[in-house]
Amino acid sequence: MAQDLGTVRAVLKERRNELLAKPNVVAAGIGFKTVQGNGDATLSIVCSVTHKVRAELLSPQDRIPESIAGVPTDIVSTGPFYAFQARTDRHRPAPGGVSLGHRDITAGTLGCLVRRNNQVFILSNNHVLANSNDATVGDPILQPGPFDGARWPADQIAELSEFVPLRFIGAPSDCSFAGAIARVLNALARMVGSDTRLKPVTMQVGENHVDAAIARPLAADLVTPELLEIGRIQGLGRGELGMAIKKSGRTTGLTQGQILQVDVTVDVQYGAGRVARFTDQLLAGAMSQGGDSGSAVLDSGNRLVGLLFAGSPTSTVINRIERVFSALRVTL
Amino acid sequence: MRPIFFLAAMRVTIQDVKKQHESRLMSMPGVVSVGVGQKPDGTPVIVVGLDRPRPTTMAQLPQSLDGYPVRVEFLGEIKAQ
């Protein structure tokens, strides 16, 4: 028997608490009954359940009746409902894809969890966890990142364990010969009253393969191996030309892309005039913005292929995960 | 004569060609990247990324290197994110 909306509403209002008290029921509302092969627009009371259980396995009082006061019921499996939490919020346990960073930076992304000797570590970029080389092992790592309102020590989630040093173009040289010559010439300059001094810098372009670091969680239950909106990582993959990829990051969330270039040599700006050259990189189209650095990059089968670290308005640059893992001696 | 014939028949890979010319290309004004991409039909190309349109650099870039086509793309400045 077809019911009008007013009648169904009245029935729902009267009986919804009774329905919500039943096991596994997480929501009750009004919708058209979905019957396979039947396009009838019949109004029904729709009960959302975490999972469906065969009626004979439930005690009679736990079953959802076929109809309530003449109104048909429908049962849909939705899983549990969660309040949507922003990626810039505090998350405990923290999944991959949320805001995080060293105490002295703005914010980056928690990539994923990795292992070394049965110890779990958070993987992200050097410039996220180690402030582009300007950090000390043991420094506090905050979730969310400082830009997203984190306070120390309340929001500390981990401590810096290890980073692969970035080699910048034109960085101060540690060559003792060049240093000695500069000292002699600077002494001469002082003697003749000049204000100018010489400073030896590295002219040879140091090559980088990764912008990567790991941090050790203060406790195992502060982190989870899930990636926000992706789920679990299903092993390791290898980035290939044309491959469809995705990432879960602090700023732009879940985005998809394609590997458009491989074997990429690229100069990346780190602010304050610092530039680092990277080789053997993967390049995708626009799929990230500032704050997405450190995101894990996966293929369509959720295999981990890269670590996102840089980009422009039209492109995204990604370290190969095999390079990251060998540089830090970690595994999944 | 055999070894010479063998060498002549062997084609260098696009990776080898890219590696050979890379430091020269990267030193040209405005060049931010050099990589290996492909045309829609799958043909491999050497892709030179520029920070913005650079007429002088573009005029100096070759159309191809050792038989592999060269394509120019405007990527903008690449920054750590």
Coordinates of C-alpha atoms in Angstrom, one line a residue:
Chain A
M1 CA 0.0 0.0 0.0
A2 CA 1.4 3.3 -1.0
Q3 CA 1.9 5.8 1.8
D4 CA 2.1 9.6 1.7
L5 CA 5.2 11.3 3.0
G6 CA 3.4 12.8 6.0
T7 CA 2.2 9.4 7.2
V8 CA 5.7 7.8 6.8
R9 CA 7.2 10.7 8.7
A10 CA 4.9 10.3 11.6
V11 CA 5.6 6.6 11.8
L12 CA 9.3 7.1 11.7
K13 CA 9.2 9.8 14.4
E14 CA 7.3 7.5 16.7
R15 CA 9.4 4.3 16.1
R16 CA 12.9 5.5 15.2
N17 CA 14.4 5.2 18.7
E18 CA 13.2 1.6 18.8
L19 CA 14.9 0.9 15.4
L20 CA 18.1 2.7 16.4
A21 CA 18.3 0.5 19.6
K22 CA 18.6 -2.7 17.5
P23 CA 22.1 -4.1 17.0
N24 CA 24.1 -2.8 14.0
V25 CA 21.5 -0.1 13.1
V26 CA 23.3 3.2 12.7
A27 CA 20.6 5.4 10.9
A28 CA 16.9 5.5 10.1
G29 CA 15.3 7.7 7.5
I30 CA 12.8 7.8 4.6
G31 CA 13.6 6.7 1.1
F32 CA 12.3 4.8 -1.9
K33 CA 12.4 1.1 -1.3
T34 CA 15.1 -0.5 -3.6
V35 CA 13.9 -3.9 -4.9
Q36 CA 15.9 -5.7 -7.5
G37 CA 14.1 -5.4 -10.9
N38 CA 11.3 -3.3 -9.4
G39 CA 11.2 0.4 -10.3
D40 CA 8.2 1.2 -8.1
A41 CA 8.6 4.4 -6.1
T42 CA 7.4 3.1 -2.8
L43 CA 8.2 5.2 0.3
S44 CA 9.8 3.2 3.0
I45 CA 11.7 3.5 6.3
V46 CA 15.3 2.9 5.4
C47 CA 17.5 1.4 8.2
S48 CA 21.3 1.8 7.6
V49 CA 23.3 -1.0 9.2
T50 CA 27.0 -1.5 9.8
H51 CA 26.6 -4.9 8.1
K52 CA 23.8 -7.2 7.1
V53 CA 23.0 -10.3 9.2
R54 CA 20.7 -13.1 8.1
A55 CA 17.3 -12.7 9.9
E56 CA 17.4 -16.3 11.3
L57 CA 20.7 -15.5 13.1
L58 CA 19.0 -12.6 15.0
S59 CA 16.6 -13.0 17.9
P60 CA 13.1 -11.9 16.9
Q61 CA 13.2 -8.6 18.9
D62 CA 16.5 -7.7 17.1
R63 CA 15.1 -8.2 13.6
I64 CA 13.9 -5.2 11.6
P65 CA 10.2 -6.0 10.7
E66 CA 9.2 -6.2 7.0
S67 CA 6.9 -3.2 7.7
I68 CA 6.1 -0.9 10.5
A69 CA 2.5 0.4 10.9
G70 CA 1.9 -0.4 7.3
V71 CA 5.0 1.3 6.0
P72 CA 7.5 -1.0 4.3
T73 CA 11.1 -1.1 5.6
D74 CA 14.4 -1.3 3.7
I75 CA 17.8 -2.3 5.0
V76 CA 21.0 -0.9 3.5
S77 CA 24.6 -1.7 4.5
T78 CA 26.6 1.5 4.9
G79 CA 29.3 0.5 7.4
P80 CA 29.8 2.7 10.5
F81 CA 29.6 6.5 10.1
Y82 CA 32.4 8.7 11.1
A83 CA 32.5 12.5 11.6
F84 CA 34.5 14.0 8.8
Q85 CA 37.8 15.2 10.2
A86 CA 39.8 17.7 8.3
R87 CA 43.3 16.7 7.3
T88 CA 44.6 19.7 9.1
D89 CA 43.0 18.5 12.4
R90 CA 44.7 16.5 15.1
H91 CA 44.3 12.7 14.4
R92 CA 45.0 9.9 16.9
P93 CA 45.8 7.5 15.7
A94 CA 47.1 9.5 12.7
P95 CA 46.7 7.9 9.2
G96 CA 48.7 8.7 6.1
G97 CA 47.6 11.9 4.3
V98 CA 47.2 14.2 7.3
S99 CA 49.1 17.4 8.2
L100 CA 52.4 17.0 10.1
G101 CA 55.8 18.7 10.3
H102 CA 58.9 19.5 12.2
R103 CA 58.5 22.1 14.9
D104 CA 60.2 24.8 12.8
I105 CA 58.3 24.4 9.5
T106 CA 54.8 25.2 8.3
A107 CA 53.1 21.9 7.4
G108 CA 53.6 18.9 5.2
T109 CA 52.0 15.5 4.9
L110 CA 52.4 12.3 6.8
G111 CA 53.2 9.8 4.0
C112 CA 52.9 6.3 5.4
L113 CA 54.4 3.9 7.9
V114 CA 57.7 2.1 7.2
R115 CA 59.7 -0.4 9.1
R116 CA 63.3 -1.0 10.1
N117 CA 64.3 -3.8 12.5
N118 CA 60.7 -4.3 13.5
Q119 CA 60.4 -0.6 14.6
V120 CA 57.7 1.4 12.9
F121 CA 58.6 4.9 11.5
I122 CA 56.7 7.7 9.9
L123 CA 57.9 8.4 6.3
S124 CA 57.8 11.9 4.8
N125 CA 60.2 14.4 3.2
N126 CA 63.5 15.8 4.7
H127 CA 62.0 19.3 4.2
V128 CA 58.9 18.3 6.2
L129 CA 60.5 16.3 9.0
A130 CA 64.0 17.7 9.1
N131 CA 63.5 21.3 8.0
S132 CA 65.7 20.9 4.9
N133 CA 68.8 19.7 6.8
D134 CA 68.4 22.3 9.6
A135 CA 67.2 19.9 12.2
T136 CA 68.8 17.5 14.8
V137 CA 67.9 13.9 15.4
G138 CA 65.4 13.8 18.2
D139 CA 63.7 17.0 17.3
P140 CA 59.9 17.1 17.9
I141 CA 57.5 16.2 15.0
L142 CA 54.0 17.7 15.4
Q143 CA 50.6 16.4 14.1
P144 CA 49.0 18.6 12.8
G145 CA 51.9 20.7 11.5
P146 CA 52.7 24.1 13.2
F147 CA 50.9 26.1 10.5
D148 CA 47.7 24.1 11.3
G149 CA 47.8 25.2 15.0
A150 CA 49.8 22.5 16.6
R151 CA 51.2 23.2 20.1
W152 CA 54.3 21.6 21.6
P153 CA 54.4 19.4 23.5
A154 CA 50.7 18.5 23.4
D155 CA 50.7 17.7 19.7
Q156 CA 54.0 16.0 19.4
I157 CA 53.5 12.6 17.7
A158 CA 57.1 11.6 16.9
E159 CA 60.7 12.5 17.0
L160 CA 63.1 12.9 14.1
S161 CA 65.1 9.7 13.6
E162 CA 67.1 10.1 10.3
F163 CA 67.1 12.2 7.2
V164 CA 68.9 11.9 3.8
P165 CA 70.8 15.2 3.6
L166 CA 69.8 17.5 0.7
R167 CA 72.7 18.7 -1.4
F168 CA 72.1 22.3 -2.5
I169 CA 73.7 24.0 -5.5
G170 CA 76.2 26.6 -4.4
A171 CA 76.2 25.3 -0.8
P172 CA 79.2 26.4 1.4
S173 CA 82.2 24.2 0.5
D174 CA 83.9 22.0 3.1
C175 CA 87.0 21.8 1.0
S176 CA 90.0 22.6 3.3
F177 CA 92.2 23.7 0.4
A178 CA 89.6 26.3 -0.9
G179 CA 89.0 27.4 2.8
A180 CA 92.7 28.0 3.3
I181 CA 93.0 30.1 0.1
A182 CA 89.9 32.1 1.1
R183 CA 91.4 32.8 4.6
V184 CA 94.6 34.1 3.1
L185 CA 92.9 36.3 0.6
N186 CA 90.4 37.5 3.2
A187 CA 93.3 38.4 5.5
L188 CA 94.8 40.4 2.6
A189 CA 91.5 42.1 2.0
R190 CA 91.3 43.1 5.6
M191 CA 94.8 44.6 5.5
V192 CA 94.0 46.8 2.5
G193 CA 90.7 47.9 4.1
S194 CA 88.3 46.1 1.8
D195 CA 84.8 45.2 3.1
T196 CA 84.6 42.3 0.6
R197 CA 85.3 38.7 1.7
L198 CA 85.5 35.5 -0.2
K199 CA 83.4 32.4 0.7
P200 CA 84.1 29.1 -0.9
V201 CA 81.0 27.4 -2.4
T202 CA 80.5 24.1 -4.1
M203 CA 80.2 24.7 -7.8
Q204 CA 79.8 21.1 -8.8
V205 CA 76.2 20.2 -8.8
G206 CA 75.5 17.6 -6.1
E207 CA 72.9 15.1 -7.2
N208 CA 70.0 14.1 -5.1
H209 CA 67.7 11.1 -5.5
V210 CA 65.3 11.6 -2.6
D211 CA 63.9 14.3 -0.3
A212 CA 63.2 11.8 2.5
A213 CA 63.3 11.4 6.3
I214 CA 61.8 9.1 9.0
A215 CA 60.5 9.9 12.5
R216 CA 59.8 7.5 15.3
P217 CA 56.3 7.7 16.8
L218 CA 56.3 8.3 20.6
A219 CA 54.0 5.3 21.0
A220 CA 52.8 2.7 18.5
D221 CA 49.1 3.5 19.0
L222 CA 49.6 7.1 17.8
V223 CA 49.7 6.1 14.2
T224 CA 47.8 3.7 11.8
P225 CA 48.9 2.1 8.6
E226 CA 45.7 3.3 6.8
L227 CA 46.0 6.1 4.2
L228 CA 43.0 8.6 4.3
E229 CA 40.5 7.8 1.5
I230 CA 42.8 5.0 0.2
G231 CA 43.1 2.4 2.8
R232 CA 46.0 0.0 3.2
I233 CA 49.1 -0.1 1.0
Q234 CA 49.2 -3.4 -1.0
G235 CA 53.0 -3.8 -1.4
L236 CA 55.5 -2.0 -3.6
G237 CA 55.3 -1.1 -7.2
R238 CA 57.6 0.5 -9.8
G239 CA 56.6 3.8 -11.5
E240 CA 56.4 3.5 -15.3
L241 CA 55.7 6.0 -18.1
G242 CA 51.9 6.4 -18.5
M243 CA 51.0 4.7 -15.2
A244 CA 47.9 6.0 -13.4
I245 CA 48.7 7.2 -9.9
K246 CA 47.1 8.8 -6.8
K247 CA 48.0 10.4 -3.6
S248 CA 46.4 11.4 -0.3
G249 CA 47.8 14.7 1.0
R250 CA 47.2 17.4 3.5
T251 CA 46.2 20.3 1.1
T252 CA 44.4 18.7 -1.9
G253 CA 43.3 15.4 -0.4
L254 CA 42.9 12.4 -2.7
T255 CA 43.9 13.3 -6.2
Q256 CA 44.7 11.2 -9.3
G257 CA 47.3 11.7 -12.0
Q258 CA 49.5 10.0 -14.5
I259 CA 53.2 9.5 -14.8
L260 CA 54.1 11.8 -17.8
Q261 CA 57.9 11.6 -17.6
V262 CA 60.5 9.3 -16.1
D263 CA 64.3 9.6 -15.7
V264 CA 63.7 13.2 -14.9
T265 CA 66.5 15.5 -13.9
V266 CA 65.0 18.6 -12.2
D267 CA 66.1 21.7 -10.3
V268 CA 63.9 22.3 -7.3
Q269 CA 63.7 25.5 -5.3
Y270 CA 63.7 25.3 -1.5
G271 CA 63.2 29.0 -0.7
A272 CA 65.8 31.6 0.3
G273 CA 67.6 31.0 -3.0
R274 CA 68.4 27.4 -2.3
V275 CA 68.2 25.0 -5.3
A276 CA 68.8 21.3 -5.3
R277 CA 69.1 19.1 -8.4
F278 CA 67.4 15.7 -8.4
T279 CA 67.9 12.9 -10.9
D280 CA 65.8 9.7 -11.7
Q281 CA 62.5 11.4 -10.7
L282 CA 59.0 10.7 -11.8
L283 CA 56.9 13.7 -13.1
A284 CA 53.1 13.8 -13.2
G285 CA 50.7 16.6 -14.1
A286 CA 49.1 18.9 -11.6
M287 CA 48.0 16.8 -8.6
S288 CA 49.4 18.6 -5.6
Q289 CA 50.0 22.0 -3.9
G290 CA 52.1 23.3 -1.0
G291 CA 51.5 21.2 2.1
D292 CA 51.1 17.9 0.1
S293 CA 54.8 17.2 0.3
G294 CA 55.5 13.9 1.9
S295 CA 52.4 12.2 0.4
A296 CA 52.7 8.5 -0.5
V297 CA 52.1 8.0 -4.2
L298 CA 50.3 4.7 -5.2
D299 CA 49.3 2.9 -8.4
S300 CA 45.8 1.8 -9.2
G301 CA 46.4 -1.4 -7.2
N302 CA 47.4 0.6 -4.1
R303 CA 51.0 -0.4 -4.5
L304 CA 53.4 2.2 -3.2
V305 CA 55.5 3.7 -6.1
G306 CA 56.7 7.1 -4.8
L307 CA 57.1 9.9 -2.4
L308 CA 55.8 13.3 -3.5
F309 CA 58.0 16.3 -2.7
A310 CA 57.8 19.2 -5.2
G311 CA 55.8 20.7 -8.0
S312 CA 54.7 23.7 -10.0
P313 CA 51.2 24.8 -11.0
T314 CA 51.3 22.3 -13.9
S315 CA 53.4 19.5 -12.5
T316 CA 54.2 17.2 -9.6
V317 CA 57.6 15.7 -8.9
I318 CA 57.9 12.3 -7.1
N319 CA 60.9 10.4 -5.7
R320 CA 61.0 6.7 -6.7
I321 CA 60.1 4.7 -3.6
E322 CA 62.8 2.1 -4.2
R323 CA 65.4 5.0 -4.0
V324 CA 63.7 6.2 -0.7
F325 CA 63.7 2.8 0.9
S326 CA 67.3 2.0 0.0
A327 CA 68.6 5.4 1.2
L328 CA 66.8 5.0 4.6
R329 CA 67.2 1.2 4.8
V330 CA 63.5 0.7 5.5
T331 CA 60.8 -1.7 4.2
L332 CA 57.0 -1.6 4.3
Chain B
M1 CA 84.8 -5.4 -39.9
R2 CA 82.2 -7.3 -37.8
P3 CA 82.5 -5.2 -34.7
I4 CA 82.1 -2.0 -36.6
F5 CA 79.0 -3.3 -38.4
F6 CA 77.7 -4.4 -35.0
L7 CA 78.2 -0.9 -33.5
A8 CA 76.6 0.8 -36.4
A9 CA 73.5 -1.3 -36.1
M10 CA 73.1 -0.7 -32.4
R11 CA 70.9 2.2 -31.5
V12 CA 71.6 4.1 -28.3
T13 CA 68.8 4.3 -25.9
I14 CA 66.9 7.5 -25.2
Q15 CA 68.2 7.4 -21.6
D16 CA 71.8 7.4 -22.9
V17 CA 71.1 10.3 -25.2
K18 CA 69.4 12.2 -22.5
K19 CA 72.2 11.6 -20.1
Q20 CA 74.8 12.7 -22.6
H21 CA 73.1 16.1 -23.3
E22 CA 71.6 16.7 -19.9
S23 CA 74.1 19.0 -18.2
R24 CA 74.3 21.2 -21.3
L25 CA 70.5 21.5 -21.5
M26 CA 70.1 22.1 -17.8
S27 CA 72.6 25.0 -17.9
M28 CA 70.6 26.9 -20.5
P29 CA 68.6 29.9 -19.2
G30 CA 65.2 28.9 -17.9
V31 CA 65.6 25.1 -18.2
V32 CA 64.2 23.4 -15.0
S33 CA 64.0 19.8 -16.1
V34 CA 65.0 17.2 -18.7
G35 CA 63.1 13.9 -18.8
V36 CA 61.8 11.1 -20.9
G37 CA 58.2 11.3 -22.0
Q38 CA 56.1 9.9 -24.8
K39 CA 53.8 11.1 -27.6
P40 CA 50.2 10.0 -27.6
D41 CA 51.2 7.1 -29.9
G42 CA 53.8 5.9 -27.4
T43 CA 56.9 7.2 -29.3
P44 CA 59.5 8.2 -26.7
V45 CA 60.5 11.9 -26.6
I46 CA 63.1 14.0 -24.6
V47 CA 61.1 16.6 -22.7
V48 CA 62.8 19.9 -21.8
G49 CA 60.9 21.8 -19.1
L50 CA 61.1 25.6 -19.0
D51 CA 60.1 28.0 -16.2
R52 CA 58.4 30.3 -18.7
P53 CA 58.5 31.0 -22.5
R54 CA 62.2 31.7 -23.2
P55 CA 62.6 32.7 -26.9
T56 CA 66.4 32.6 -26.9
T57 CA 66.6 29.2 -25.2
M58 CA 63.9 27.8 -27.4
A59 CA 65.7 29.0 -30.5
Q60 CA 68.8 27.2 -29.3
L61 CA 67.2 23.9 -28.4
P62 CA 67.6 21.2 -31.0
Q63 CA 64.5 19.6 -32.7
S64 CA 65.9 16.2 -32.0
L65 CA 68.9 14.5 -30.4
D66 CA 70.5 11.4 -32.0
G67 CA 67.2 10.8 -33.7
Y68 CA 65.0 11.2 -30.6
P69 CA 62.5 14.1 -30.8
V70 CA 62.8 17.0 -28.3
R71 CA 59.6 18.5 -26.9
V72 CA 59.5 21.8 -24.9
E73 CA 57.0 22.2 -22.0
F74 CA 56.3 25.2 -19.8
L75 CA 56.4 23.7 -16.3
G76 CA 56.8 26.9 -14.3
E77 CA 59.2 27.1 -11.4
I78 CA 59.4 23.8 -9.5
K79 CA 59.3 24.3 -5.8
A80 CA 59.4 22.0 -2.7
Q81 CA 55.9 21.7 -1.5

